[in-house]
Tab-separated table of C-alpha atoms and ligand atoms in Angstrom:
chain	number	residue	atom	x	y	z
A	362	MET	CA	-26.789	-9.439	29.861
A	363	GLY	CA	-28.238	-9.334	26.835
A	364	ASP	CA	-30.631	-11.741	26.262
A	365	SER	CA	-30.004	-14.517	22.771
A	366	THR	CA	-32.694	-12.705	20.859
A	367	SER	CA	-31.034	-9.350	20.775
A	368	PRO	CA	-28.913	-7.826	18.093
A	369	LEU	CA	-26.348	-7.151	20.832
A	370	SER	CA	-26.177	-10.206	22.325
A	371	THR	CA	-23.358	-11.704	20.085
A	372	TYR	CA	-21.600	-8.253	20.874
A	373	GLN	CA	-22.233	-8.478	24.701
A	374	ALA	CA	-20.989	-12.170	24.915
A	375	LYS	CA	-17.727	-11.797	23.486
A	376	ARG	CA	-16.858	-8.757	26.202
A	377	ASP	CA	-16.191	-8.403	29.845
A	378	PHE	CA	-17.456	-4.880	30.628
A	379	GLY	CA	-16.059	-5.415	33.447
A	380	GLU	CA	-12.366	-5.199	31.903
A	381	THR	CA	-12.626	-3.262	28.694
A	382	PRO	CA	-13.724	0.368	28.194
A	383	GLU	CA	-16.106	-0.217	25.717
A	384	PRO	CA	-20.033	0.498	25.751
A	385	ALA	CA	-22.120	-2.377	26.953
A	386	GLY	CA	-24.526	-0.505	25.010
A	387	ALA	CA	-28.362	-1.314	23.895
A	388	VAL	CA	-30.644	-1.153	20.868
A	389	GLU	CA	-31.038	2.664	20.407
A	390	PRO	CA	-33.079	3.940	17.578
A	391	SER	CA	-31.971	7.410	16.773
A	392	GLY	CA	-34.160	9.928	14.392
A	393	GLY	CA	-32.286	11.984	11.839
A	394	ALA	CA	-29.658	10.598	9.195
A	395	PRO	CA	-28.016	7.356	9.648
A	396	ARG	CA	-24.440	7.840	11.200
A	397	PHE	CA	-21.764	5.680	10.505
A	398	VAL	CA	-18.071	5.561	11.472
A	399	VAL	CA	-14.917	3.997	10.771
A	400	GLN	CA	-12.473	3.196	13.338
A	401	GLU	CA	-8.687	2.424	13.047
A	402	HIS	CA	-8.199	-0.673	15.358
A	403	HIS	CA	-4.740	-1.625	16.070
A	404	ALA	CA	-5.216	-4.629	17.324
A	405	THR	CA	-3.547	-8.398	16.351
A	406	ALA	CA	-3.466	-7.219	12.630
A	407	LEU	CA	-4.255	-3.485	11.556
A	408	HIS	CA	-7.764	-3.285	10.326
A	409	TRP	CA	-10.353	-0.516	10.022
A	410	ASP	CA	-14.047	-1.674	10.909
A	411	LEU	CA	-16.300	0.407	9.122
A	412	ARG	CA	-20.068	0.763	11.373
A	413	LEU	CA	-23.187	2.067	9.450
A	414	GLU	CA	-26.287	2.844	11.903
A	415	ARG	CA	-29.233	0.619	11.034
A	416	ASP	CA	-32.455	-0.245	13.142
A	417	GLY	CA	-30.714	1.171	16.414
A	418	VAL	CA	-27.674	-0.998	16.125
A	419	LEU	CA	-24.234	-0.517	14.330
A	420	VAL	CA	-24.008	-2.946	11.454
A	421	SER	CA	-20.322	-3.871	11.108
A	422	TRP	CA	-17.378	-4.898	8.882
A	423	ALA	CA	-13.883	-5.440	9.102
A	424	LEU	CA	-11.774	-3.810	6.473
A	425	PRO	CA	-7.957	-5.298	6.517
A	426	LYS	CA	-6.614	-2.860	4.338
A	427	GLY	CA	-9.346	0.205	4.924
A	428	VAL	CA	-11.765	1.690	2.851
A	429	PRO	CA	-11.035	1.497	-1.235
A	430	PRO	CA	-10.019	4.859	-2.376
A	431	ASP	CA	-10.421	3.966	-6.004
A	432	PRO	CA	-12.794	1.594	-8.110
A	433	ARG	CA	-10.331	-0.477	-9.409
A	434	VAL	CA	-8.839	-1.850	-6.143
A	435	ASN	CA	-11.409	-3.509	-4.144
A	436	HIS	CA	-11.079	-4.469	-0.511
A	437	LEU	CA	-11.757	-7.325	1.501
A	438	ALA	CA	-14.595	-6.551	4.051
A	439	VAL	CA	-15.199	-9.158	6.923
A	440	HIS	CA	-18.675	-9.312	8.295
A	441	THR	CA	-18.808	-8.854	12.256
A	442	GLU	CA	-20.973	-8.711	15.080
A	443	ASP	CA	-23.509	-5.807	15.514
A	444	HIS	CA	-22.656	-2.913	17.486
A	445	PRO	CA	-24.109	-0.558	19.846
A	446	MET	CA	-24.481	2.954	18.680
A	447	GLN	CA	-22.837	4.027	21.826
A	448	TYR	CA	-19.520	2.572	19.802
A	449	LEU	CA	-20.308	5.785	17.095
A	450	ASP	CA	-17.433	8.031	19.103
A	451	PHE	CA	-15.722	5.150	21.094
A	452	GLN	CA	-12.108	5.790	21.024
A	453	GLY	CA	-9.231	4.246	23.822
A	454	SER	CA	-7.504	1.512	24.635
A	455	ILE	CA	-8.868	-2.432	24.841
A	456	PRO	CA	-6.572	-4.219	27.637
A	457	ALA	CA	-4.427	-7.256	26.530
A	458	GLY	CA	-6.787	-10.767	27.321
A	459	ASN	CA	-9.989	-9.016	26.107
A	460	TYR	CA	-11.283	-9.371	22.854
A	461	GLY	CA	-10.224	-7.071	20.164
A	462	ALA	CA	-7.623	-6.040	22.507
A	463	GLY	CA	-5.151	-2.728	21.080
A	464	THR	CA	-5.982	0.558	20.553
A	465	MET	CA	-9.024	2.248	18.463
A	466	SER	CA	-9.543	5.598	16.941
A	467	VAL	CA	-11.975	7.218	15.156
A	468	TRP	CA	-10.544	7.467	11.718
A	469	ASP	CA	-13.995	9.169	10.304
A	470	THR	CA	-17.316	9.460	10.862
A	471	GLY	CA	-20.552	11.160	9.277
A	472	THR	CA	-23.884	10.380	8.027
A	473	TYR	CA	-24.868	8.231	5.347
A	474	GLU	CA	-27.659	7.691	2.387
A	475	PRO	CA	-28.887	4.037	2.412
A	476	GLU	CA	-29.424	3.282	-1.469
A	477	LYS	CA	-30.291	-0.308	-0.910
A	478	TRP	CA	-30.181	-2.872	2.473
A	479	GLY	CA	-30.573	-6.564	0.760
A	480	GLU	CA	-29.118	-9.596	2.722
A	481	ARG	CA	-26.356	-9.903	0.402
A	482	GLU	CA	-25.491	-6.321	-0.593
A	483	VAL	CA	-25.890	-3.372	0.425
A	484	ILE	CA	-25.364	0.343	-0.989
A	485	VAL	CA	-24.760	3.424	0.800
A	486	VAL	CA	-23.247	6.861	-0.156
A	487	LEU	CA	-20.667	7.999	2.307
A	488	HIS	CA	-20.968	11.568	3.835
A	489	GLY	CA	-17.498	12.028	5.977
A	490	ALA	CA	-14.985	14.514	6.483
A	491	ARG	CA	-12.162	11.919	4.777
A	492	VAL	CA	-14.290	9.427	2.807
A	493	ASP	CA	-17.064	10.944	0.711
A	494	GLY	CA	-18.592	8.624	-1.850
A	495	ARG	CA	-21.067	5.709	-3.200
A	496	TYR	CA	-20.002	1.962	-1.974
A	497	VAL	CA	-21.380	-1.160	-2.360
A	498	LEU	CA	-20.624	-4.102	0.212
A	499	PHE	CA	-21.520	-7.332	-1.154
A	500	GLN	CA	-21.193	-10.952	0.103
A	501	THR	CA	-19.041	-13.495	-1.819
A	502	ARG	CA	-19.048	-16.180	1.082
A	503	GLY	CA	-20.260	-16.454	4.584
A	504	LYS	CA	-18.873	-13.617	6.711
A	505	GLN	CA	-16.789	-12.752	3.656
A	506	TRP	CA	-18.004	-9.541	1.698
A	507	MET	CA	-16.321	-7.071	-0.678
A	508	ILE	CA	-16.735	-3.283	-0.528
A	509	HIS	CA	-16.289	-1.350	-3.939
A	510	ARG	CA	-16.074	1.783	-4.133
A	511	MET	CA	-18.787	2.828	-7.113
A	512	ASP	CA	-17.827	6.542	-7.627
A	513	PRO	CA	-14.662	7.867	-9.494
A	514	PRO	CA	-11.789	8.527	-6.773
A	515	ALA	CA	-11.909	11.677	-4.932
A	516	ASP	CA	-8.408	12.243	-6.410
A	517	PRO	CA	-9.165	12.217	-10.452
A	518	ASP	CA	-5.386	12.025	-11.084
A	519	ARG	CA	-4.808	8.881	-8.656
A	520	ASP	CA	-2.871	5.990	-10.114
A	521	VAL	CA	-3.186	2.662	-9.229
A	522	TRP	CA	0.108	0.504	-7.767
A	523	PRO	CA	2.138	-0.141	-11.209
A	524	GLY	CA	4.162	-2.841	-9.487
A	525	TRP	CA	7.839	-2.908	-8.840
A	526	SER	CA	8.968	-2.870	-12.500
A	527	ALA	CA	7.772	1.001	-12.500
A	528	PHE	CA	10.588	1.571	-9.589
A	529	PRO	CA	14.061	0.676	-11.245
A	530	ALA	CA	16.070	1.535	-8.364
A	531	MET	CA	18.575	4.900	-9.055
A	532	VAL	CA	21.794	3.833	-8.943
A	533	ALA	CA	25.148	5.850	-7.464
A	534	VAL	CA	28.279	6.347	-9.724
A	535	PRO	CA	31.297	6.045	-8.084
A	536	GLY	CA	33.240	9.788	-7.676
A	537	ALA	CA	36.337	11.224	-6.025
A	538	ALA	CA	34.412	14.141	-4.453
A	539	VAL	CA	31.449	15.768	-3.152
A	540	PRO	CA	30.301	18.421	-4.998
A	541	ALA	CA	29.714	20.996	-3.132
A	542	GLU	CA	27.420	23.020	-5.414
A	543	GLY	CA	23.928	21.686	-6.022
A	544	TYR	CA	24.233	18.182	-3.981
A	545	GLY	CA	22.609	17.147	-0.975
A	546	VAL	CA	25.341	14.448	1.045
A	547	GLU	CA	23.630	11.445	3.130
A	548	PHE	CA	25.702	8.554	4.892
A	549	ALA	CA	25.869	5.712	2.775
A	550	TRP	CA	25.071	3.015	5.286
A	551	GLY	CA	26.571	-0.454	4.230
A	552	GLY	CA	23.121	-1.937	4.623
A	553	GLN	CA	20.916	-4.142	2.599
A	554	ARG	CA	19.124	-1.655	0.504
A	555	VAL	CA	15.295	-2.235	-0.062
A	556	LEU	CA	11.958	-0.614	-1.823
A	557	THR	CA	9.582	-0.460	0.613
A	558	PHE	CA	6.048	-0.751	-0.815
A	559	VAL	CA	3.393	0.463	1.920
A	560	SER	CA	-0.456	0.199	1.111
A	561	GLY	CA	-3.607	-0.419	3.681
A	562	GLY	CA	-1.397	-0.965	6.317
A	563	ARG	CA	1.057	-3.918	4.740
A	564	VAL	CA	4.248	-3.854	4.053
A	565	GLN	CA	6.236	-5.194	0.602
A	566	LEU	CA	10.068	-5.434	0.744
A	567	HIS	CA	12.119	-5.371	-2.595
A	568	PRO	CA	15.280	-6.268	-2.019
A	569	VAL	CA	18.010	-4.195	-4.523
A	570	GLY	CA	21.192	-5.644	-5.635
A	571	GLY	CA	23.444	-7.016	-2.229
A	572	PRO	CA	23.414	-10.535	-1.206
A	573	SER	CA	19.332	-11.182	-0.949
A	574	VAL	CA	18.843	-10.440	-4.784
A	575	SER	CA	17.864	-14.245	-5.354
A	576	GLU	CA	15.039	-13.355	-3.623
A	577	GLY	CA	13.328	-10.522	-6.168
A	578	GLY	CA	10.057	-10.483	-7.850
A	579	GLU	CA	7.184	-10.203	-6.582
A	580	ASN	CA	7.064	-13.291	-3.737
A	581	GLY	CA	10.540	-12.418	-2.461
A	582	GLY	CA	9.443	-9.440	-1.049
A	583	GLY	CA	7.249	-11.597	1.134
A	584	GLU	CA	9.903	-13.632	1.808
A	585	LEU	CA	12.252	-10.585	3.226
A	586	VAL	CA	9.472	-8.756	5.518
A	587	GLY	CA	9.137	-12.359	7.237
A	588	ARG	CA	13.117	-11.860	8.264
A	589	PHE	CA	12.621	-8.563	8.645
A	590	ARG	CA	9.592	-8.717	10.531
A	591	GLU	CA	10.037	-5.372	13.055
A	592	LEU	CA	9.466	-3.783	9.510
A	593	ARG	CA	5.918	-4.466	9.572
A	594	ALA	CA	5.157	-2.317	12.172
A	595	LEU	CA	6.093	0.690	9.456
A	596	GLY	CA	2.664	-0.328	7.919
A	597	GLU	CA	0.526	0.432	11.357
A	598	ALA	CA	2.124	3.807	11.511
A	599	LEU	CA	1.447	4.424	8.213
A	600	GLY	CA	-1.896	3.804	7.996
A	601	VAL	CA	-3.645	4.008	4.923
A	602	THR	CA	-1.548	6.431	3.374
A	603	GLU	CA	0.600	4.738	0.206
A	604	VAL	CA	3.993	5.034	-0.283
A	605	VAL	CA	7.517	3.912	-2.000
A	606	LEU	CA	10.351	4.220	0.230
A	607	ASP	CA	14.052	3.787	-0.646
A	608	GLY	CA	16.350	3.201	1.952
A	609	GLU	CA	18.424	0.714	3.838
A	610	ILE	CA	18.549	-2.020	6.322
A	611	ILE	CA	20.932	-1.780	8.485
A	612	VAL	CA	21.931	-3.844	12.056
A	613	VAL	CA	24.124	-2.212	14.562
A	614	ASP	CA	26.749	-3.584	16.734
A	615	GLY	CA	27.392	-3.199	20.353
A	616	ASP	CA	29.291	0.191	19.752
A	617	GLY	CA	26.213	1.376	17.296
A	618	ARG	CA	27.964	1.004	14.159
A	619	PRO	CA	26.261	-1.131	10.886
A	620	SER	CA	27.556	-4.804	11.596
A	621	LYS	CA	27.815	-6.561	8.126
A	622	PRO	CA	27.922	-9.955	9.862
A	623	ARG	CA	25.026	-9.671	12.375
A	624	LEU	CA	22.801	-8.200	9.090
A	625	ALA	CA	23.964	-11.465	7.227
A	626	GLU	CA	22.514	-13.407	9.650
A	627	ARG	CA	19.346	-11.699	9.716
A	628	GLN	CA	19.570	-11.805	5.835
A	629	GLY	CA	20.670	-15.672	6.369
A	630	ALA	CA	17.721	-16.973	8.920
A	631	ARG	CA	16.322	-20.228	7.748
A	632	SER	CA	12.410	-20.548	9.714
A	633	ASP	CA	10.329	-18.457	10.818
A	634	ALA	CA	11.762	-19.252	14.220
A	635	ALA	CA	14.921	-18.314	13.611
A	636	SER	CA	13.830	-14.892	11.750
A	637	ARG	CA	11.753	-14.194	15.162
A	638	ARG	CA	14.705	-14.938	17.383
A	639	LEU	CA	17.273	-12.724	15.571
A	640	SER	CA	15.073	-10.016	15.448
A	641	GLU	CA	15.011	-9.606	19.462
A	642	ARG	CA	18.620	-10.621	19.391
A	643	TYR	CA	19.854	-7.932	16.747
A	644	PRO	CA	17.047	-5.217	15.768
A	645	ALA	CA	16.948	-3.854	12.329
A	646	THR	CA	16.751	-0.156	11.659
A	647	MET	CA	15.367	1.214	8.095
A	648	MET	CA	16.996	4.067	6.919
A	649	VAL	CA	14.986	5.846	4.878
A	650	SER	CA	16.401	8.277	1.989
A	651	ASP	CA	13.861	8.870	-0.942
A	652	LEU	CA	10.115	8.402	-1.596
A	653	LEU	CA	9.163	7.438	-5.013
A	654	TRP	CA	5.367	7.235	-4.571
A	655	LEU	CA	2.648	8.730	-2.659
A	656	ASP	CA	-0.694	8.443	-2.242
A	657	GLY	CA	-1.610	7.335	-5.944
A	658	HIS	CA	0.959	9.677	-7.455
A	659	SER	CA	4.531	8.432	-8.777
A	660	THR	CA	7.074	11.275	-7.158
A	661	MET	CA	9.743	10.026	-9.042
A	662	ALA	CA	9.751	12.996	-11.714
A	663	ARG	CA	9.794	15.303	-8.865
A	664	PRO	CA	13.498	16.983	-7.956
A	665	TYR	CA	15.087	15.055	-5.128
A	666	GLU	CA	14.616	18.208	-2.839
A	667	GLN	CA	10.985	18.103	-3.420
A	668	ARG	CA	10.906	14.231	-2.766
A	669	ARG	CA	12.983	14.883	0.550
A	670	GLN	CA	10.568	17.511	1.448
A	671	LEU	CA	7.633	15.173	0.564
A	672	LEU	CA	9.105	12.548	2.812
A	673	SER	CA	9.626	15.376	6.124
A	674	GLY	CA	6.178	15.734	5.883
A	675	LEU	CA	5.374	12.187	6.610
A	676	SER	CA	7.349	12.386	10.517
A	677	MET	CA	8.433	9.209	9.759
A	678	SER	CA	10.340	8.031	12.899
A	679	GLY	CA	9.476	4.814	14.747
A	680	PRO	CA	11.276	2.058	16.566
A	681	ALA	CA	12.516	0.436	13.382
A	682	TRP	CA	12.943	3.094	10.890
A	683	GLN	CA	14.541	6.752	10.666
A	684	VAL	CA	14.956	9.294	7.804
A	685	PRO	CA	18.672	10.115	8.770
A	686	ARG	CA	19.320	14.055	7.421
A	687	SER	CA	20.231	14.960	4.176
A	688	TYR	CA	22.987	17.714	4.400
A	689	PRO	CA	23.862	20.643	1.953
A	690	GLY	CA	27.029	19.802	-0.231
A	691	THR	CA	29.019	22.188	1.557
A	692	ASP	CA	29.125	20.079	4.474
A	693	GLY	CA	30.460	16.837	2.009
A	694	VAL	CA	33.879	17.114	3.523
A	695	ALA	CA	33.155	17.106	6.815
A	696	LEU	CA	30.424	14.733	6.414
A	697	LEU	CA	33.006	12.232	4.676
A	698	ALA	CA	35.499	12.321	7.642
A	699	ALA	CA	32.424	11.735	9.996
A	700	ALA	CA	31.700	8.476	7.715
A	701	SER	CA	35.272	7.209	7.880
A	702	GLN	CA	35.350	7.849	11.371
A	703	GLN	CA	32.269	5.735	12.142
A	704	GLY	CA	33.271	3.148	9.811
A	705	LEU	CA	31.125	3.721	6.860
A	706	PRO	CA	31.300	3.048	3.528
A	707	GLY	CA	31.309	6.636	2.405
A	708	VAL	CA	28.591	9.366	1.314
A	709	VAL	CA	26.393	9.462	-1.455
A	710	ALA	CA	25.716	13.182	-3.012
A	711	LYS	CA	22.512	13.592	-4.877
A	712	ARG	CA	21.972	16.488	-6.927
A	713	LEU	CA	19.235	18.497	-5.395
A	714	ASP	CA	17.169	19.245	-8.785
A	715	SER	CA	17.183	15.764	-9.903
A	716	PRO	CA	14.511	13.372	-10.778
A	717	TYR	CA	15.188	9.978	-9.589
A	718	GLN	CA	16.208	7.608	-12.507
A	719	GLY	CA	17.928	11.244	-13.570
A	720	ASP	CA	21.474	11.181	-15.374
A	721	ALA	CA	24.076	9.285	-14.517
A	722	GLY	CA	25.838	11.211	-12.083
A	723	ALA	CA	23.121	12.510	-10.467
A	724	TRP	CA	24.096	10.305	-7.386
A	725	ILE	CA	27.835	9.770	-6.962
A	726	PHE	CA	29.152	7.240	-4.094
A	727	VAL	CA	32.325	8.725	-2.873
A	728	PRO	CA	34.410	6.199	-0.839
A	729	ALA	CA	35.309	7.088	2.886
A	730	GLY	CA	39.343	6.666	3.743
A	731	LYS	CA	40.456	3.995	5.808
A	732	ASN	CA	40.026	4.877	9.160
A	733	ASP	CA	43.568	5.896	10.696
A	734	ALA	CA	42.346	7.154	13.741
B	821	MN	MN1	-12.144	-4.259	15.069
């Protein structure tokens, strides 16, 4: 056990080294350029831990939204206890019941130049594989600090998230048939259409039309993600990747078909406890069909075909979300028959070369016939 004057005494007192795989460690000054690590820590809430070598220990901050890539958006940094140098390459699983329980992986590591090291302000130049640039950490109150990027974004064309008004949802016009040429075809699921914004591992849902439209606006999304809490895991899965997705939330019945009554029950949950209970009873799935924003860039002007390729590149598949296939237009007739058989509302044909918010008719909704099977 560390004595109370050791810089690691707080670190050691919080942990039972018979239980956790983390290193007990010791103060260990190293020669050469000081090192840093950013660990992605999937604990009770996802966060990233920034640790800077200083006087033989790793001085640490927990960053709930990660290292900011853009000088226009500062992130919170909560000062935490010094960690031992041996923590630089720690990755692993901290068992339930222990401090910091969850999984930890090295997100980035490298060396840094300390430009200023004050009691309330630290300026460093990080040289990592993912983060490269000059940052200032400054104390605002107690353990609360902020981290600000002092350099321009590494990606000079990067834009700041412009808010929901920049993402008017594309609407499909009704049509009688699926055009065979130049279109991709998807099932329409009859669920709750939502736009989803994920940034710094946090998820916001923005309802589009439908019964939950009254929840719209900047705060409505917070309420909706409380109702569909299983979608928060989408943030855990995407990590620092920033996206806006278009999709539908569905809840299936015992036969695996989208159920409107069950969806309505989820949408109508009146309390946090009810939302939680219903999420276990009637789990929801987000059917993702489009990508409107990726890491500081709008993708809306790109053709649908390209947006789908970018979406595929994210390899999104998880317990509560999936990216259903887009089929060639030539499969439209077969797909419509399948929609009818499965009790789905129909299919949506999307012109492959059309931007999001293209001409009327770039998206065509073709209703399924009555199921007479
Ligand atoms: Mn942590």
